[in-house]
Amino acid sequence: MGLQDFERRLEQMVSGVFARAFRSAVQPVEISAALQRELDNNAQILSRDRRLVPNAFHVELAQTDMERLSPYSSTLARELTDQLQDHADAQSYVFAGPISIGFESTDELTTGRFRVRSQAQAQVTGHSTHTQVSRARAVLEVNGTRHPLQPPGLVVGRGTEADLRINDPGVSRKHVEFLVLSLGSETTDPELEVHDMGSTNGMLVNGRKVPRAVLHEGSTVKIGNTTMTVRMSREGAAGV
């Protein structure tokens, strides 16, 4: 589906109101073209015929444009998602997770101007419940999700045998293991370590490539294109 067809479909869906609202401001076809450029400019080679591209997008607009957009944002997001999927299929691009497109206003931009931010955000699958997360003394934050770190630990990888699965092409089937050595007390944090499990690409802990490391509040562990952040709490139920 070309950009002109995309714009005509939008106009038909909202009886031309959408086009009139945007006549002197940001045009939907411009946003669509910018999102496609984000794919083209940020494609990472996975193999001869597969390239990883961003799947999470934030479109920043001036307040005036955002006000015009708001009534149609859901419709526009759906159409833009279809347009991106078509472009990705044609170019042999691979998404790490579901496509998400959000819109927000900023005082930094004037009417008619917009900015797109993107990232490859892998889908994360765990087995913990909300109660387990809320009671945990330490958790992993990954792509907007939280997962408890409980004894003896947690294996993270792309394969089905991992406790926490991350659909990131740069992640091995069993990539790293988080070890919970102690849950700590009311005055001390849990004792945590992370070990590389012989992965293909290794791991970065706080920006340094290491085979193992002790973790603290705010420590980051990056595997593939995914960054995990450790968060501690002394309010959890120690020893439970």
C-alpha positions in Angstrom: 0.0 0.0 0.0 1.6 3.3 -1.2 1.6 6.5 0.8 -1.1 8.1 -1.4 -3.4 5.1 -0.9 -2.7 5.3 2.8 -3.8 8.9 2.9 -6.9 8.3 0.9 -7.9 5.5 3.2 -7.6 7.8 6.2 -9.7 10.5 4.5 -12.4 8.0 3.6 -12.5 6.5 7.2 -13.2 9.9 8.8 -15.2 11.4 5.9 -12.6 14.0 5.1 -12.6 15.6 8.5 -9.2 14.3 9.3 -7.7 15.9 6.2 -9.3 19.3 6.8 -8.1 19.3 10.4 -4.5 18.8 9.3 -4.6 21.0 6.2 -2.2 23.6 7.6 -0.4 21.4 10.1 1.3 18.0 10.2 0.1 15.7 7.5 -0.5 12.0 8.3 1.4 11.0 5.1 4.5 12.8 6.5 4.3 10.8 9.8 4.0 7.6 7.8 7.0 8.5 5.7 9.1 9.4 8.8 8.2 6.1 10.5 9.3 4.2 7.4 12.6 6.1 7.4 13.1 5.1 11.0 13.0 1.4 9.8 15.3 2.0 6.9 17.8 4.1 8.9 18.0 1.8 12.0 17.9 -1.7 10.3 20.4 -4.1 11.8 21.6 -7.1 9.8 20.7 -10.4 11.4 21.4 -12.6 8.4 21.7 -12.4 4.6 17.9 -11.8 4.2 16.8 -10.6 7.6 17.2 -7.2 9.3 16.0 -6.2 12.7 14.1 -2.8 12.9 12.5 -0.7 15.7 9.0 -1.6 16.7 8.3 1.0 19.5 7.7 4.6 18.2 6.9 7.9 19.9 5.8 10.7 17.7 6.3 14.1 19.3 4.2 17.1 18.0 3.5 20.7 18.9 0.5 21.2 21.3 -1.6 22.7 18.5 -1.0 19.6 16.2 -1.6 17.3 19.1 -5.0 18.9 19.8 -5.9 18.3 16.1 -4.6 14.8 16.2 -6.2 13.6 19.5 -9.7 12.7 18.1 -8.1 10.5 15.4 -5.1 9.1 17.2 -6.4 5.6 17.5 -7.4 5.4 13.8 -4.1 6.9 12.7 -2.1 4.5 14.9 -3.8 1.5 13.4 -3.3 2.7 9.9 0.3 3.6 10.5 0.9 0.1 12.0 -0.5 -1.6 8.9 1.6 0.7 6.7 4.8 -0.2 8.7 4.0 -3.9 8.5 3.6 -3.7 4.7 6.9 -1.9 4.4 8.7 -4.3 6.7 7.4 -7.3 4.7 8.6 -5.8 1.4 12.1 -5.1 2.8 12.5 -8.4 4.8 12.6 -6.5 8.1 12.0 -8.3 11.4 10.3 -6.8 14.4 11.5 -7.9 17.9 8.0 -7.5 19.3 4.5 -6.0 18.5 4.5 -2.6 16.8 3.5 0.3 19.2 2.9 3.9 18.2 2.3 6.7 20.7 1.7 10.4 20.3 2.7 13.1 22.7 3.0 16.9 22.7 6.1 18.9 23.5 6.8 22.6 23.9 10.1 22.2 21.9 8.3 22.0 18.6 6.3 24.6 16.6 3.1 23.9 14.6 3.7 21.8 11.6 6.9 20.2 12.9 7.2 16.7 14.6 9.9 14.3 15.8 10.0 10.5 15.9 11.8 8.5 18.4 12.1 4.7 18.0 13.7 1.6 19.5 13.7 -2.1 19.1 11.8 -3.4 22.1 11.6 -7.1 22.4 8.5 -8.9 23.7 9.1 -10.2 27.2 7.3 -13.3 28.6 7.5 -14.4 32.3 5.4 -16.6 34.6 5.2 -14.4 37.7 2.0 -13.1 39.2 1.2 -9.5 40.3 1.4 -10.7 43.9 4.9 -12.2 43.5 6.1 -9.0 41.9 4.7 -6.8 44.6 6.2 -8.9 47.4 9.7 -9.4 45.8 12.7 -7.9 47.5 14.3 -7.4 44.1 12.9 -7.2 40.6 14.1 -7.0 37.0 12.6 -4.2 34.9 12.5 -5.1 31.2 10.8 -3.2 28.5 8.1 -1.9 30.8 7.5 -5.2 32.6 8.7 -6.2 36.1 9.8 -9.7 37.2 10.7 -10.9 40.7 14.2 -12.1 41.6 13.7 -15.0 44.0 16.0 -17.8 45.3 17.7 -19.6 43.7 17.5 -17.2 40.7 16.3 -16.7 37.2 17.5 -17.8 33.8 16.9 -15.3 31.0 17.0 -16.2 27.3 15.2 -16.5 24.0 14.4 -20.2 24.3 11.4 -22.0 25.9 13.6 -23.4 28.6 14.4 -19.9 30.0 12.4 -18.7 33.1 12.2 -15.2 31.5 11.9 -15.2 27.7 13.0 -12.2 25.6 12.2 -12.3 21.9 15.4 -10.5 20.9 17.4 -12.0 18.0 20.6 -11.0 19.7 19.7 -13.1 22.8 20.8 -16.7 23.1 18.4 -19.5 24.1 19.9 -19.4 27.6 21.8 -16.2 27.9 22.3 -15.2 31.5 21.5 -16.4 35.0 20.6 -14.1 37.9 21.5 -15.7 41.2 19.8 -14.6 44.5 22.4 -15.4 47.2 20.5 -13.7 50.0 17.2 -11.9 50.4 18.8 -9.4 52.8 16.9 -7.9 55.7 15.1 -4.7 56.7 18.3 -2.8 56.6 20.2 -4.6 53.9 19.5 -5.2 50.2 19.4 -8.7 48.6 22.7 -10.1 47.4 22.5 -10.7 43.7 24.9 -11.8 40.9 24.5 -12.3 37.2 26.5 -14.9 35.2 26.8 -15.2 31.4 25.8 -18.8 30.4 28.2 -19.1 27.4 26.0 -16.9 25.2 27.0 -16.0 21.7 27.1 -12.2 22.2 27.9 -11.9 25.9 26.5 -9.3 28.3 27.2 -5.7 29.3 26.8 -4.9 33.0 26.7 -1.1 33.6 28.2 -0.7 30.1 31.1 -3.1 30.6 31.4 -6.5 29.0 32.0 -9.1 31.8 31.4 -12.8 32.3 29.9 -12.3 35.8 29.1 -9.4 38.2 27.6 -8.4 41.5 24.5 -6.4 41.2 23.1 -3.4 43.1 20.1 -1.1 43.0 20.0 0.4 39.5 22.5 -2.0 37.9 21.8 -2.6 34.2 22.4 -5.8 32.3 22.2 -5.6 28.5 21.9 -8.7 26.3 21.3 -8.3 22.6 19.3 -5.1 22.2 17.5 -5.4 25.5 18.5 -3.7 28.7 17.4 -5.0 32.1 17.5 -2.9 35.3 17.7 -4.2 38.8 15.4 -2.6 41.4 15.7 -3.3 45.2 13.1 -3.0 47.9 13.4 -3.4 51.7 9.6 -3.4 52.1 9.2 -6.9 50.6 8.6 -9.9 52.7 12.0 -11.1 53.5 12.3 -14.9 53.9 8.9 -15.6 52.4 
